[in-house]
CSV table of C-alpha atoms (C1' of nucleotides) in Angstrom, one decimal:
chain,number,residue,atom,x,y,z
Q,501,MET,CA,9.1,12.2,-32.8
Q,502,SER,CA,9.6,15.8,-31.8
Q,503,THR,CA,6.5,17.5,-30.5
Q,504,HIS,CA,5.0,20.8,-31.5
Q,505,SER,CA,2.7,23.2,-29.6
Q,506,PHE,CA,-0.9,23.8,-30.6
Q,507,THR,CA,0.1,27.3,-31.7
Q,508,GLU,CA,2.9,26.0,-34.0
Q,509,GLU,CA,0.5,23.5,-35.5
Q,510,ASN,CA,-2.0,26.2,-36.1
Q,511,TYR,CA,0.4,28.4,-37.9
Q,512,LEU,CA,1.5,25.5,-40.2
Q,513,LYS,CA,-2.1,24.7,-41.0
Q,514,LEU,CA,-2.8,28.3,-41.8
Q,515,ILE,CA,0.3,28.8,-43.9
Q,516,TYR,CA,-0.7,25.8,-45.9
Q,517,ALA,CA,-4.2,27.1,-46.4
Q,518,LEU,CA,-3.0,30.5,-47.6
Q,519,VAL,CA,-0.4,29.1,-49.9
Q,520,SER,CA,-2.8,26.5,-51.4
Q,521,ARG,CA,-5.3,29.2,-52.3
Q,522,GLY,CA,-3.0,31.3,-54.4
Q,523,ALA,CA,0.2,33.1,-53.4
Q,524,ASP,CA,3.6,31.4,-53.6
Q,525,GLU,CA,4.7,32.9,-50.3
Q,526,VAL,CA,2.6,34.1,-47.4
Q,527,SER,CA,2.9,37.6,-46.0
Q,528,THR,CA,3.3,38.4,-42.3
Q,529,ASN,CA,0.2,40.6,-42.4
Q,530,ALA,CA,-1.9,37.9,-44.0
Q,531,LEU,CA,-0.9,35.5,-41.2
Q,532,ALA,CA,-1.6,38.1,-38.6
Q,533,GLU,CA,-5.1,38.4,-40.1
Q,534,VAL,CA,-5.9,34.6,-40.0
Q,535,THR,CA,-4.2,34.0,-36.6
Q,536,ALA,CA,-6.0,37.0,-35.2
Q,537,THR,CA,-2.7,38.3,-33.8
Q,538,ARG,CA,-0.4,41.2,-34.7
Q,539,ALA,CA,2.3,41.3,-37.3
Q,540,ALA,CA,5.0,41.5,-34.6
Q,541,SER,CA,3.8,38.2,-33.0
Q,542,VAL,CA,3.8,36.5,-36.4
Q,543,THR,CA,7.4,37.6,-37.0
Q,544,ASP,CA,8.4,36.0,-33.7
Q,545,MET,CA,6.6,32.8,-34.5
Q,546,LEU,CA,8.1,32.6,-38.0
Q,547,LYS,CA,11.6,32.8,-36.5
Q,548,ARG,CA,10.7,29.9,-34.2
Q,549,LEU,CA,9.3,27.8,-37.0
Q,550,ALA,CA,12.3,28.6,-39.1
Q,551,ASP,CA,14.6,27.4,-36.3
Q,552,LYS,CA,12.7,24.1,-36.3
Q,553,GLN,CA,13.1,23.8,-40.0
Q,554,LEU,CA,9.3,23.9,-40.6
Q,555,VAL,CA,9.3,27.0,-42.8
Q,556,HIS,CA,11.6,28.8,-45.2
Q,557,TYR,CA,11.7,32.4,-43.9
Q,558,ARG,CA,13.6,35.4,-45.2
Q,559,LYS,CA,13.1,38.8,-43.7
Q,560,TYR,CA,10.6,40.9,-45.5
Q,561,GLN,CA,10.1,38.1,-48.0
Q,562,GLY,CA,7.3,36.1,-46.6
Q,563,VAL,CA,7.3,32.4,-45.7
Q,564,ARG,CA,6.5,29.0,-47.3
Q,565,LEU,CA,6.5,25.6,-45.7
Q,566,THR,CA,9.5,23.2,-45.9
Q,567,ASP,CA,8.7,19.6,-46.9
Q,568,GLU,CA,8.6,18.6,-43.3
Q,569,GLY,CA,6.4,21.6,-42.5
Q,570,GLU,CA,4.0,20.7,-45.2
Q,571,ARG,CA,3.8,17.1,-44.2
Q,572,LEU,CA,3.0,18.2,-40.7
Q,573,ALA,CA,0.4,20.7,-41.9
Q,574,LEU,CA,-1.3,17.9,-43.8
Q,575,THR,CA,-1.4,15.5,-40.9
Q,576,ILE,CA,-3.2,18.2,-38.9
Q,577,ILE,CA,-5.6,18.8,-41.7
Q,578,ARG,CA,-6.2,15.1,-42.0
Q,579,ARG,CA,-7.0,14.9,-38.3
Q,580,HIS,CA,-9.3,17.9,-38.5
Q,581,ARG,CA,-11.3,16.4,-41.3
Q,582,LEU,CA,-11.5,12.9,-39.9
Q,583,TRP,CA,-12.8,14.3,-36.6
Q,584,GLU,CA,-15.4,16.3,-38.5
Q,585,VAL,CA,-16.6,13.1,-40.2
Q,586,PHE,CA,-16.9,11.5,-36.8
Q,587,LEU,CA,-18.8,14.4,-35.3
Q,588,VAL,CA,-21.3,14.5,-38.2
Q,589,ASP,CA,-21.6,10.8,-39.1
Q,590,LYS,CA,-21.4,9.3,-35.6
Q,591,LEU,CA,-22.5,12.0,-33.2
Q,592,GLY,CA,-25.1,13.6,-35.5
Q,593,PHE,CA,-23.9,17.2,-35.4
Q,594,GLY,CA,-24.8,19.4,-38.3
Q,595,TRP,CA,-22.0,20.3,-40.7
Q,596,ASP,CA,-22.3,23.9,-39.6
Q,597,GLN,CA,-21.5,23.0,-36.0
Q,598,VAL,CA,-18.3,21.0,-36.1
Q,599,HIS,CA,-15.5,23.3,-37.0
Q,600,GLU,CA,-14.7,24.6,-33.6
Q,601,MET,CA,-14.6,21.2,-32.0
Q,602,ALA,CA,-12.4,19.8,-34.7
Q,603,GLU,CA,-10.0,22.7,-34.2
Q,604,GLU,CA,-9.4,21.3,-30.7
Q,605,LEU,CA,-9.5,17.6,-31.6
Q,606,GLU,CA,-7.0,18.0,-34.4
Q,607,HIS,CA,-4.2,18.5,-31.9
Q,608,ILE,CA,-4.6,15.2,-30.1
Q,609,ARG,CA,-1.2,13.6,-30.6
Q,610,SER,CA,-1.6,10.0,-31.3
Q,611,ASP,CA,-1.0,8.6,-34.8
Q,612,GLU,CA,-2.6,5.3,-33.8
Q,613,LEU,CA,-5.7,7.1,-32.7
Q,614,VAL,CA,-6.0,8.8,-36.0
Q,615,GLU,CA,-5.6,5.6,-38.0
Q,616,ARG,CA,-8.1,3.7,-35.9
Q,617,LEU,CA,-10.5,6.5,-36.2
Q,618,ASP,CA,-10.0,6.4,-40.0
Q,619,SER,CA,-11.0,2.7,-40.2
Q,620,PHE,CA,-13.8,3.2,-37.7
Q,621,LEU,CA,-15.3,5.8,-40.0
Q,622,GLY,CA,-14.8,3.5,-43.1
Q,623,ASN,CA,-11.8,5.3,-44.6
Q,624,PRO,CA,-13.7,8.3,-45.8
Q,625,GLN,CA,-12.3,10.3,-48.7
Q,626,PHE,CA,-14.0,13.5,-48.0
Q,627,ASP,CA,-15.1,15.5,-44.9
Q,628,PRO,CA,-18.7,16.7,-44.4
Q,629,HIS,CA,-18.0,19.8,-46.5
Q,630,GLY,CA,-16.6,17.8,-49.4
Q,631,ASP,CA,-13.0,18.7,-48.7
Q,632,PRO,CA,-10.6,15.8,-49.5
Q,633,ILE,CA,-8.9,14.1,-46.5
Q,634,PRO,CA,-5.1,13.9,-46.8
Q,635,THR,CA,-3.4,10.5,-46.7
Q,636,PRO,CA,-1.6,9.3,-43.6
Q,637,ALA,CA,1.7,9.9,-45.5
Q,638,GLY,CA,0.8,13.6,-46.0
Q,639,HIS,CA,-0.5,13.8,-49.5
Q,640,MET,CA,-3.5,16.0,-50.4
Q,641,PRO,CA,-5.8,14.4,-52.9
Q,642,ALA,CA,-7.1,16.5,-55.7
Q,643,ALA,CA,-10.3,18.4,-54.9
Q,644,PRO,CA,-13.1,19.1,-57.3
Q,645,SER,CA,-12.6,22.6,-58.9
Q,646,GLN,CA,-15.6,23.2,-61.1
Q,647,LYS,CA,-18.1,25.6,-59.6
Q,648,MET,CA,-21.8,25.3,-59.9
Q,649,ALA,CA,-21.8,28.9,-61.3
Q,650,ASP,CA,-19.9,27.5,-64.3
Q,651,LEU,CA,-22.6,25.1,-65.4
Q,652,LEU,CA,-24.6,25.9,-68.5
Q,653,PRO,CA,-28.3,25.6,-69.0
Q,654,ASN,CA,-29.4,21.9,-69.3
Q,655,GLU,CA,-26.2,20.6,-67.8
Q,656,SER,CA,-26.4,18.2,-64.8
Q,657,ALA,CA,-23.8,17.8,-62.1
Q,658,CYS,CA,-23.2,16.3,-58.7
Q,659,LEU,CA,-22.9,18.6,-55.8
Q,660,LEU,CA,-19.5,17.8,-54.2
Q,661,GLY,CA,-18.4,20.5,-51.9
Q,662,VAL,CA,-18.5,24.1,-50.6
Q,663,LEU,CA,-16.0,26.9,-50.8
Q,664,ASP,CA,-17.6,29.1,-48.2
Q,665,HIS,CA,-17.5,27.1,-44.9
Q,666,SER,CA,-19.4,29.7,-42.8
Q,667,ALA,CA,-22.2,28.5,-40.7
Q,668,ALA,CA,-24.5,31.0,-42.3
Q,669,PHE,CA,-23.8,29.6,-45.8
Q,670,LEU,CA,-24.1,26.0,-44.7
Q,671,GLN,CA,-27.4,26.7,-43.0
Q,672,HIS,CA,-28.7,28.5,-46.1
Q,673,LEU,CA,-28.0,25.3,-48.0
Q,674,ASP,CA,-29.8,23.2,-45.4
Q,675,ARG,CA,-32.9,25.4,-45.8
Q,676,SER,CA,-32.7,25.2,-49.6
Q,677,GLY,CA,-32.5,21.4,-49.6
Q,678,LEU,CA,-29.1,21.4,-51.2
Q,679,VAL,CA,-27.2,18.4,-49.9
Q,680,LEU,CA,-23.8,17.1,-50.9
Q,681,GLY,CA,-24.0,14.2,-53.3
Q,682,CYS,CA,-27.3,15.3,-54.8
Q,683,THR,CA,-27.6,15.8,-58.6
Q,684,VAL,CA,-28.5,19.2,-59.8
Q,685,ASN,CA,-29.8,20.1,-63.3
Q,686,VAL,CA,-29.7,23.7,-64.4
Q,687,SER,CA,-32.8,24.6,-66.3
Q,688,GLU,CA,-32.3,28.3,-66.7
Q,689,ILE,CA,-29.9,31.1,-65.9
Q,690,SER,CA,-31.1,34.7,-65.6
Q,691,PRO,CA,-29.1,37.0,-67.7
Q,692,PHE,CA,-29.9,39.8,-65.3
Q,693,ASP,CA,-28.3,38.5,-62.0
Q,694,ARG,CA,-26.9,35.2,-63.1
Q,695,SER,CA,-29.2,33.4,-60.7
Q,696,MET,CA,-30.0,29.8,-61.7
Q,697,ARG,CA,-33.2,27.8,-61.8
Q,698,VAL,CA,-32.2,24.2,-60.9
Q,699,THR,CA,-34.0,21.0,-60.3
Q,700,ILE,CA,-33.0,18.4,-57.7
Q,701,PRO,CA,-34.4,15.0,-57.0
Q,702,PRO,CA,-37.2,14.3,-56.5
Q,703,GLY,CA,-38.2,16.8,-59.1
Q,704,GLN,CA,-37.9,19.8,-56.9
Q,705,THR,CA,-37.2,23.2,-58.4
Q,706,LEU,CA,-35.3,26.0,-56.7
Q,707,PHE,CA,-33.5,29.3,-57.4
Q,708,VAL,CA,-29.9,29.6,-56.6
Q,709,SER,CA,-28.3,33.0,-56.5
Q,710,TYR,CA,-24.9,33.6,-58.2
Q,711,ASP,CA,-23.4,34.2,-54.7
Q,712,VAL,CA,-24.4,30.7,-53.7
Q,713,ALA,CA,-23.6,29.0,-57.0
Q,714,ARG,CA,-20.0,30.3,-57.1
Q,715,ASN,CA,-19.5,28.8,-53.6
Q,716,LEU,CA,-20.6,25.3,-54.6
Q,717,LEU,CA,-18.3,22.7,-56.1
Q,718,VAL,CA,-19.6,20.2,-58.6
Q,719,GLY,CA,-18.4,17.2,-60.6
Q,720,PRO,CA,-19.8,14.7,-63.1
Q,721,THR,CA,-22.9,13.0,-62.1
Q,722,LYS,CA,-22.5,9.4,-60.9
Q,723,ALA,CA,-25.3,8.2,-63.3
Z,1128,MET,CA,-19.0,30.0,-19.1
Z,1129,SER,CA,-15.6,31.0,-17.8
Z,1130,THR,CA,-12.9,28.9,-19.2
Z,1131,HIS,CA,-9.9,27.3,-17.6
Z,1132,SER,CA,-6.5,26.2,-18.8
Z,1133,PHE,CA,-5.5,22.6,-19.2
Z,1134,THR,CA,-3.2,23.0,-16.3
Z,1135,GLU,CA,-5.8,24.3,-14.0
Z,1136,GLU,CA,-8.2,21.5,-15.0
Z,1137,ASN,CA,-5.4,19.0,-14.3
Z,1138,TYR,CA,-4.8,20.4,-10.8
Z,1139,LEU,CA,-8.5,20.2,-10.0
Z,1140,LYS,CA,-8.7,16.6,-11.2
Z,1141,LEU,CA,-5.6,15.6,-9.2
Z,1142,ILE,CA,-6.8,17.4,-6.0
Z,1143,TYR,CA,-10.1,15.5,-6.3
Z,1144,ALA,CA,-8.3,12.2,-6.8
Z,1145,LEU,CA,-6.0,12.8,-3.7
Z,1146,VAL,CA,-8.9,13.9,-1.5
Z,1147,SER,CA,-11.1,11.1,-2.5
Z,1148,ARG,CA,-8.6,8.5,-1.6
Z,1149,GLY,CA,-8.1,9.5,2.0
Z,1150,ALA,CA,-6.9,12.8,3.3
Z,1151,ASP,CA,-9.2,15.7,4.1
Z,1152,GLU,CA,-6.8,18.2,2.7
Z,1153,VAL,CA,-4.1,17.8,0.2
Z,1154,SER,CA,-0.5,18.9,0.9
Z,1155,THR,CA,1.6,20.9,-1.5
Z,1156,ASN,CA,4.2,18.2,-1.7
Z,1157,ALA,CA,1.6,15.6,-2.6
Z,1158,LEU,CA,0.5,17.7,-5.4
Z,1159,ALA,CA,4.0,18.4,-6.6
Z,1160,GLU,CA,4.5,14.7,-6.7
Z,1161,VAL,CA,1.4,13.9,-8.9
Z,1162,THR,CA,1.8,17.0,-11.1
Z,1163,ALA,CA,5.5,16.2,-11.6
Z,1164,THR,CA,6.4,19.8,-10.7
Z,1165,ARG,CA,8.0,21.4,-7.7
Z,1166,ALA,CA,6.3,22.6,-4.5
Z,1167,ALA,CA,7.0,26.2,-5.4
Z,1168,SER,CA,5.1,25.8,-8.6
Z,1169,VAL,CA,2.2,24.2,-6.8
Z,1170,THR,CA,2.0,27.1,-4.3
Z,1171,ASP,CA,1.7,29.5,-7.3
Z,1172,MET,CA,-1.1,27.5,-8.9
Z,1173,LEU,CA,-3.0,27.1,-5.7
Z,1174,LYS,CA,-3.1,30.9,-5.3
Z,1175,ARG,CA,-4.4,31.2,-8.8
Z,1176,LEU,CA,-7.1,28.6,-8.2
Z,1177,ALA,CA,-8.0,30.2,-4.9
Z,1178,ASP,CA,-8.4,33.5,-6.7
Z,1179,LYS,CA,-10.8,31.8,-9.1
Z,1180,GLN,CA,-12.8,30.4,-6.1
Z,1181,LEU,CA,-12.0,26.8,-7.2
Z,1182,VAL,CA,-10.2,25.7,-4.1
Z,1183,HIS,CA,-10.1,26.6,-0.4
Z,1184,TYR,CA,-6.5,27.4,0.4
Z,1185,ARG,CA,-4.8,28.6,3.6
Z,1186,LYS,CA,-1.0,28.9,3.7
Z,1187,TYR,CA,0.8,25.9,5.2
Z,1188,GLN,CA,-2.6,24.2,5.6
Z,1189,GLY,CA,-3.2,22.4,2.3
Z,1190,VAL,CA,-6.1,22.7,0.0
Z,1191,ARG,CA,-9.5,21.2,-0.7
Z,1192,LEU,CA,-11.9,21.9,-3.6
Z,1193,THR,CA,-14.8,24.4,-3.4
Z,1194,ASP,CA,-18.2,23.1,-4.6
Z,1195,GLU,CA,-17.6,24.7,-7.9
Z,1196,GLY,CA,-14.1,23.2,-8.1
Z,1197,GLU,CA,-15.4,19.8,-7.3
Z,1198,ARG,CA,-18.2,20.1,-9.9
Z,1199,LEU,CA,-15.5,21.1,-12.5
Z,1200,ALA,CA,-13.2,18.2,-11.5
Z,1201,LEU,CA,-16.0,15.8,-11.9
Z,1202,THR,CA,-17.0,17.0,-15.4
Z,1203,ILE,CA,-13.4,16.5,-16.4
Z,1204,ILE,CA,-13.3,13.0,-14.9
Z,1205,ARG,CA,-16.6,12.3,-16.7
Z,1206,ARG,CA,-15.1,13.4,-20.0
Z,1207,HIS,CA,-12.0,11.3,-19.4
Z,1208,ARG,CA,-13.9,8.2,-18.6
Z,1209,LEU,CA,-16.3,8.6,-21.5
Z,1210,TRP,CA,-13.5,9.0,-24.0
Z,1211,GLU,CA,-11.9,5.9,-22.5
Z,1212,VAL,CA,-15.0,4.0,-23.3
Z,1213,PHE,CA,-15.0,5.3,-26.8
Z,1214,LEU,CA,-11.4,4.3,-27.4
Z,1215,VAL,CA,-11.9,0.8,-26.1
Z,1216,ASP,CA,-15.4,0.0,-27.3
Z,1217,LYS,CA,-15.4,1.8,-30.6
Z,1218,LEU,CA,-11.8,2.0,-31.7
Z,1219,GLY,CA,-10.7,-1.3,-30.2
Z,1220,PHE,CA,-7.8,-0.1,-28.1
Z,1221,GLY,CA,-6.7,-2.2,-25.1
Z,1222,TRP,CA,-7.7,-0.9,-21.6
Z,1223,ASP,CA,-4.0,-0.5,-21.0
Z,1224,GLN,CA,-3.5,1.9,-23.9
Z,1225,VAL,CA,-6.1,4.6,-23.4
Z,1226,HIS,CA,-5.1,6.7,-20.4
Z,1227,GLU,CA,-2.7,9.1,-22.2
Z,1228,MET,CA,-5.1,9.8,-25.0
Z,1229,ALA,CA,-8.0,10.4,-22.6
Z,1230,GLU,CA,-5.7,12.8,-20.7
Z,1231,GLU,CA,-5.8,15.0,-23.8
Z,1232,LEU,CA,-9.3,14.3,-24.9
Z,1233,GLU,CA,-10.8,15.2,-21.5
Z,1234,HIS,CA,-9.9,18.9,-22.1
Z,1235,ILE,CA,-12.0,19.3,-25.3
Z,1236,ARG,CA,-14.4,22.0,-24.2
Z,1237,SER,CA,-17.8,21.3,-25.6
Z,1238,ASP,CA,-20.6,20.1,-23.3
Z,1239,GLU,CA,-22.8,19.1,-26.2
Z,1240,LEU,CA,-19.9,16.9,-27.5
Z,1241,VAL,CA,-19.7,15.1,-24.2
Z,1242,GLU,CA,-23.5,14.5,-24.0
Z,1243,ARG,CA,-23.7,13.3,-27.6
Z,1244,LEU,CA,-20.7,11.0,-27.0
Z,1245,ASP,CA,-22.5,9.7,-23.9
Z,1246,SER,CA,-25.5,8.7,-25.9
Z,1247,PHE,CA,-23.5,7.3,-28.8
Z,1248,LEU,CA,-21.8,5.0,-26.3
Z,1249,GLY,CA,-25.1,4.0,-24.8
Z,1250,ASN,CA,-24.9,5.9,-21.6
Z,1251,PRO,CA,-22.3,3.7,-20.0
Z,1252,GLN,CA,-22.1,3.6,-16.2
Z,1253,PHE,CA,-18.5,2.5,-15.9
Z,1254,ASP,CA,-15.3,3.1,-17.8
Z,1255,PRO,CA,-13.2,0.2,-19.1
Z,1256,HIS,CA,-11.4,-0.1,-15.7
Z,1257,GLY,CA,-14.7,-0.3,-13.8
Z,1258,ASP,CA,-14.5,3.3,-12.5
Z,1259,PRO,CA,-18.0,4.9,-12.3
Z,1260,ILE,CA,-18.7,7.8,-14.7
Z,1261,PRO,CA,-19.8,11.0,-13.0
Z,1262,THR,CA,-23.2,12.4,-14.0
Z,1263,PRO,CA,-23.5,15.5,-16.2
Z,1264,ALA,CA,-24.5,17.5,-13.1
Z,1265,GLY,CA,-21.2,16.5,-11.4
Z,1266,HIS,CA,-22.2,13.7,-9.1
Z,1267,MET,CA,-19.9,10.7,-8.6
Z,1268,PRO,CA,-21.8,7.5,-8.3
Z,1269,ALA,CA,-20.7,5.0,-5.6
Z,1270,ALA,CA,-18.0,2.6,-6.7
Z,1271,PRO,CA,-17.6,-1.0,-5.6
Z,1272,SER,CA,-15.3,-1.2,-2.5
Z,1273,GLN,CA,-14.9,-4.9,-1.8
Z,1274,LYS,CA,-11.6,-6.3,-2.8
Z,1275,MET,CA,-11.1,-9.7,-4.2
Z,1276,ALA,CA,-8.5,-10.3,-1.5
Z,1277,ASP,CA,-11.4,-10.0,1.1
Z,1278,LEU,CA,-13.3,-13.0,-0.4
Z,1279,LEU,CA,-13.4,-16.2,1.6
Z,1280,PRO,CA,-13.0,-19.7,0.3
Z,1281,ASN,CA,-16.0,-20.9,-1.6
Z,1282,GLU,CA,-17.3,-17.4,-2.1
Z,1283,SER,CA,-18.2,-16.2,-5.6
Z,1284,ALA,CA,-18.1,-12.7,-6.9
Z,1285,CYS,CA,-18.2,-10.6,-10.0
Z,1286,LEU,CA,-15.1,-8.8,-11.1
Z,1287,LEU,CA,-16.0,-5.2,-11.3
Z,1288,GLY,CA,-12.9,-3.0,-11.3
Z,1289,VAL,CA,-9.2,-2.4,-10.7
Z,1290,LEU,CA,-7.4,-0.2,-8.2
Z,1291,ASP,CA,-4.1,-0.3,-9.9
Z,1292,HIS,CA,-4.4,1.3,-13.3
Z,1293,SER,CA,-0.9,0.7,-14.5
Z,1294,ALA,CA,-0.4,-0.9,-18.0
Z,1295,ALA,CA,1.8,-3.6,-16.4
Z,1296,PHE,CA,-1.1,-4.6,-14.1
Z,1297,LEU,CA,-3.7,-4.5,-16.8
Z,1298,GLN,CA,-1.6,-6.6,-19.1
Z,1299,HIS,CA,-1.0,-9.1,-16.4
Z,1300,LEU,CA,-4.8,-9.5,-16.0
Z,1301,ASP,CA,-5.1,-9.9,-19.8
Z,1302,ARG,CA,-2.6,-12.7,-19.8
Z,1303,SER,CA,-4.3,-14.3,-16.8
Z,1304,GLY,CA,-7.7,-14.3,-18.5
Z,1305,LEU,CA,-9.3,-12.1,-15.9
Z,1306,VAL,CA,-11.8,-9.9,-17.5
Z,1307,LEU,CA,-14.2,-7.3,-15.9
Z,1308,GLY,CA,-17.7,-8.8,-15.6
Z,1309,CYS,CA,-16.5,-12.3,-15.2
Z,1310,THR,CA,-17.6,-14.4,-12.2
Z,1311,VAL,CA,-14.8,-15.7,-9.9
Z,1312,ASN,CA,-15.1,-18.5,-7.4
Z,1313,VAL,CA,-12.5,-18.8,-4.7
Z,1314,SER,CA,-11.6,-22.4,-4.1
Z,1315,GLU,CA,-8.7,-22.1,-1.8
Z,1316,ILE,CA,-6.5,-19.5,-0.1
Z,1317,SER,CA,-2.9,-20.3,0.8
Z,1318,PRO,CA,-2.2,-19.5,4.4
Z,1319,PHE,CA,1.5,-19.0,3.4
Z,1320,ASP,CA,1.3,-16.1,0.9
Z,1321,ARG,CA,-2.5,-15.5,0.8
Z,1322,SER,CA,-2.5,-16.4,-2.9
Z,1323,MET,CA,-5.9,-17.6,-4.1
Z,1324,ARG,CA,-6.9,-20.5,-6.3
Z,1325,VAL,CA,-9.9,-19.3,-8.2
Z,1326,THR,CA,-12.1,-20.7,-11.0
Z,1327,ILE,CA,-13.6,-18.6,-13.8
Z,1328,PRO,CA,-15.9,-19.7,-16.5
Z,1329,PRO,CA,-15.7,-21.9,-18.4
Z,1330,GLY,CA,-14.3,-24.0,-15.6
Z,1331,GLN,CA,-10.8,-22.6,-15.8
Z,1332,THR,CA,-8.6,-22.6,-12.7
Z,1333,LEU,CA,-5.9,-20.0,-12.0
Z,1334,PHE,CA,-3.8,-18.7,-9.1
Z,1335,VAL,CA,-4.0,-15.1,-8.1
Z,1336,SER,CA,-1.4,-13.6,-5.9
Z,1337,TYR,CA,-2.3,-11.4,-3.0
Z,1338,ASP,CA,-0.8,-8.4,-4.7
Z,1339,VAL,CA,-3.2,-8.9,-7.6
Z,1340,ALA,CA,-6.2,-9.8,-5.5
Z,1341,ARG,CA,-6.0,-6.6,-3.4
Z,1342,ASN,CA,-6.0,-4.6,-6.5
Z,1343,LEU,CA,-9.2,-6.1,-7.9
Z,1344,LEU,CA,-12.7,-4.9,-6.9
Z,1345,VAL,CA,-15.6,-7.3,-6.8
Z,1346,GLY,CA,-19.3,-7.2,-6.1
Z,1347,PRO,CA,-22.2,-9.6,-5.9
Z,1348,THR,CA,-22.6,-12.0,-8.8
Z,1349,LYS,CA,-25.3,-11.1,-11.3
Z,1350,ALA,CA,-26.9,-14.6,-11.2
U,1453,DA,C1',10.8,23.2,25.3
U,1454,DT,C1',14.5,23.7,22.4
U,1455,DA,C1',17.0,22.0,18.4
U,1456,DA,C1',16.8,19.5,14.1
U,1457,DA,C1',14.4,18.1,10.1
U,1458,DT,C1',10.8,18.7,7.0
U,1459,DT,C1',7.4,21.3,4.5
U,1460,DT,C1',5.8,25.3,2.5
U,1461,DT,C1',6.3,29.9,0.9
U,1462,DT,C1',8.7,33.9,-1.1
U,1463,DA,C1',11.8,36.1,-4.3
U,1464,DG,C1',13.7,36.3,-8.5
U,1465,DA,C1',14.6,34.0,-13.3
U,1466,DT,C1',13.1,31.6,-17.5
U,1467,DT,C1',10.2,30.4,-21.6
U,1468,DA,C1',6.4,30.6,-25.0
U,1469,DG,C1',3.4,33.4,-26.9
U,1470,DA,C1',1.3,37.4,-27.0
U,1471,DC,C1',1.4,42.8,-26.9
U,1472,DT,C1',2.7,48.2,-28.2
U,1473,DA,C1',5.6,51.6,-30.0
U,1474,DA,C1',9.1,52.8,-32.8
U,1475,DA,C1',12.6,51.8,-36.4
U,1476,DA,C1',13.7,49.9,-40.9
U,1477,DA,C1',12.7,48.1,-45.4
U,1478,DA,C1',9.8,47.7,-49.4
U,1479,DA,C1',6.2,49.4,-52.4
U,1480,DG,C1',3.6,53.1,-54.5
U,1481,DT,C1',3.2,58.0,-56.3
U,1482,DT,C1',4.0,61.9,-58.0
X,444,DA,C1',14.5,60.4,-58.0
X,445,DA,C1',12.4,61.9,-53.9
X,446,DC,C1',8.5,61.6,-51.0
X,447,DT,C1',4.7,59.1,-48.9
X,448,DT,C1',2.5,55.0,-47.4
X,449,DT,C1',2.5,50.4,-46.2
X,450,DT,C1',4.6,46.3,-44.5
X,451,DT,C1',7.8,44.1,-41.6
X,452,DT,C1',11.0,43.9,-38.1
X,453,DT,C1',13.1,45.2,-33.7
X,454,DA,C1',13.0,46.5,-28.9
X,455,DG,C1',11.0,46.2,-24.8
X,456,DT,C1',6.8,44.6,-21.8
X,457,DC,C1',3.3,41.3,-20.0
X,458,DT,C1',1.2,36.8,-18.4
X,459,DA,C1',0.9,31.8,-17.3
X,460,DA,C1',3.4,28.2,-15.8
X,461,DT,C1',7.4,26.6,-14.7
X,462,DC,C1',12.2,26.7,-12.2
X,463,DT,C1',16.1,27.3,-8.2
X,464,DA,C1',17.6,29.1,-4.0
X,465,DA,C1',16.7,31.0,0.2
X,466,DA,C1',13.5,32.3,4.0
X,467,DA,C1',9.7,31.1,7.0
X,468,DA,C1',6.5,28.1,9.2
X,469,DT,C1',5.4,23.6,10.9
X,470,DT,C1',6.5,19.1,12.6
X,471,DT,C1',9.4,15.8,14.8
X,472,DA,C1',12.8,14.4,17.9
X,473,DT,C1',15.6,14.8,21.7
DNA sequence: ATAAATTTTTAGATTAGACTAAAAAAAGTT
DNA sequence: AACTTTTTTTAGTCTAATCTAAAAATTTAT
């Protein structure tokens, strides 16, 4: 039942994010970058987190989360994503507007609140960007990994998520009419710039640049 | 657009609460009591709030809010009460469970969030305890002021709010079947202990102690 | 109106979380 | 292998919000 500061929670979340997208251990500088602080501040915090047994830390060697640290990181990510669903589904915010608010809401410290929110939202499996919502016990479900850019001509797929979460990218998708859950069919790929001609229901055709296609996650169509 | 710390917001809210229930100015000791800190800490904070023009403060004389301080206090109270409505109406919490969570939620800093929440909840005028919800512009609507203990035999009234917000009191009301909005009719008042015999729909009779009756707010029946 | 009690303020410390500047370790280059 | 560059850590400082102990102002009581 010990309680952690907002700052500590944010470090855990960010360490999780950095580890899960590649490296085995996270460097001090990488953390300084994502926390928007200096390396010296990061070192301080890592020592504190190590004292609390939330990370494994060896000088000059980088960090990784302990089991308890990972469990905690995942409950925070769970809260973040559930609040995003609330903001979009219930309050009508756009998926490009909710990140900052969820950054604050994720720190509200009541497990019962989170579980009631979860049922109120209908136990969603994914957040508005298609990211999977961790279980209450702290397990991260598998996420789709195939990119739209990997599709071949004549293949169809279901649009499931985004890799780039920036407001600019999300707004671009809005303007293009690309919505999560929609079925896309690749009719042609330009050999020159790898841009795709795709059709989406109801029979609409659009061009998707490679830069966009490699930031979109797809899966098998529901058919 | 300047931003204030949680702590500053809490001081403002508590100063408002103390002023509105009596005294013209609030003493350092009274604030130390409600903030659960020491007088010396309060003095420090009052200086900081005075620097930010949120309170009028003169040494040894107590404090009161500036117009800007009061406006801010009321937006925080507005947020608190709206979140309480959300927790009770949408998530199904009991009215005795929501205070602590709302204490955290009230500090989420997005005006658009609050206004969208307000519409989502159907623009409620009162929180689950019958306290009026301040307007977005920072105006506190009038609250009912008549106490159930002031009713005379044979008078009827509508139960509108509570003065005591403790979980113990609220749970007592739950066990008694006293619900906000219900019509109460006083059939008899004991001259000995001022306890009341009241009837509530559907034709149920119960005894209400003076201690309970003076913590209940009533108004004219809707009829 | 003077002394005693209470309240409030000052002075000086502490903690979390940040900072800068400098030292130490690791990695990269000839 | 030795030198250079980069990364990380240490050492010392800063701010917000707290604390204790002591001093100052106000209030109460004789």
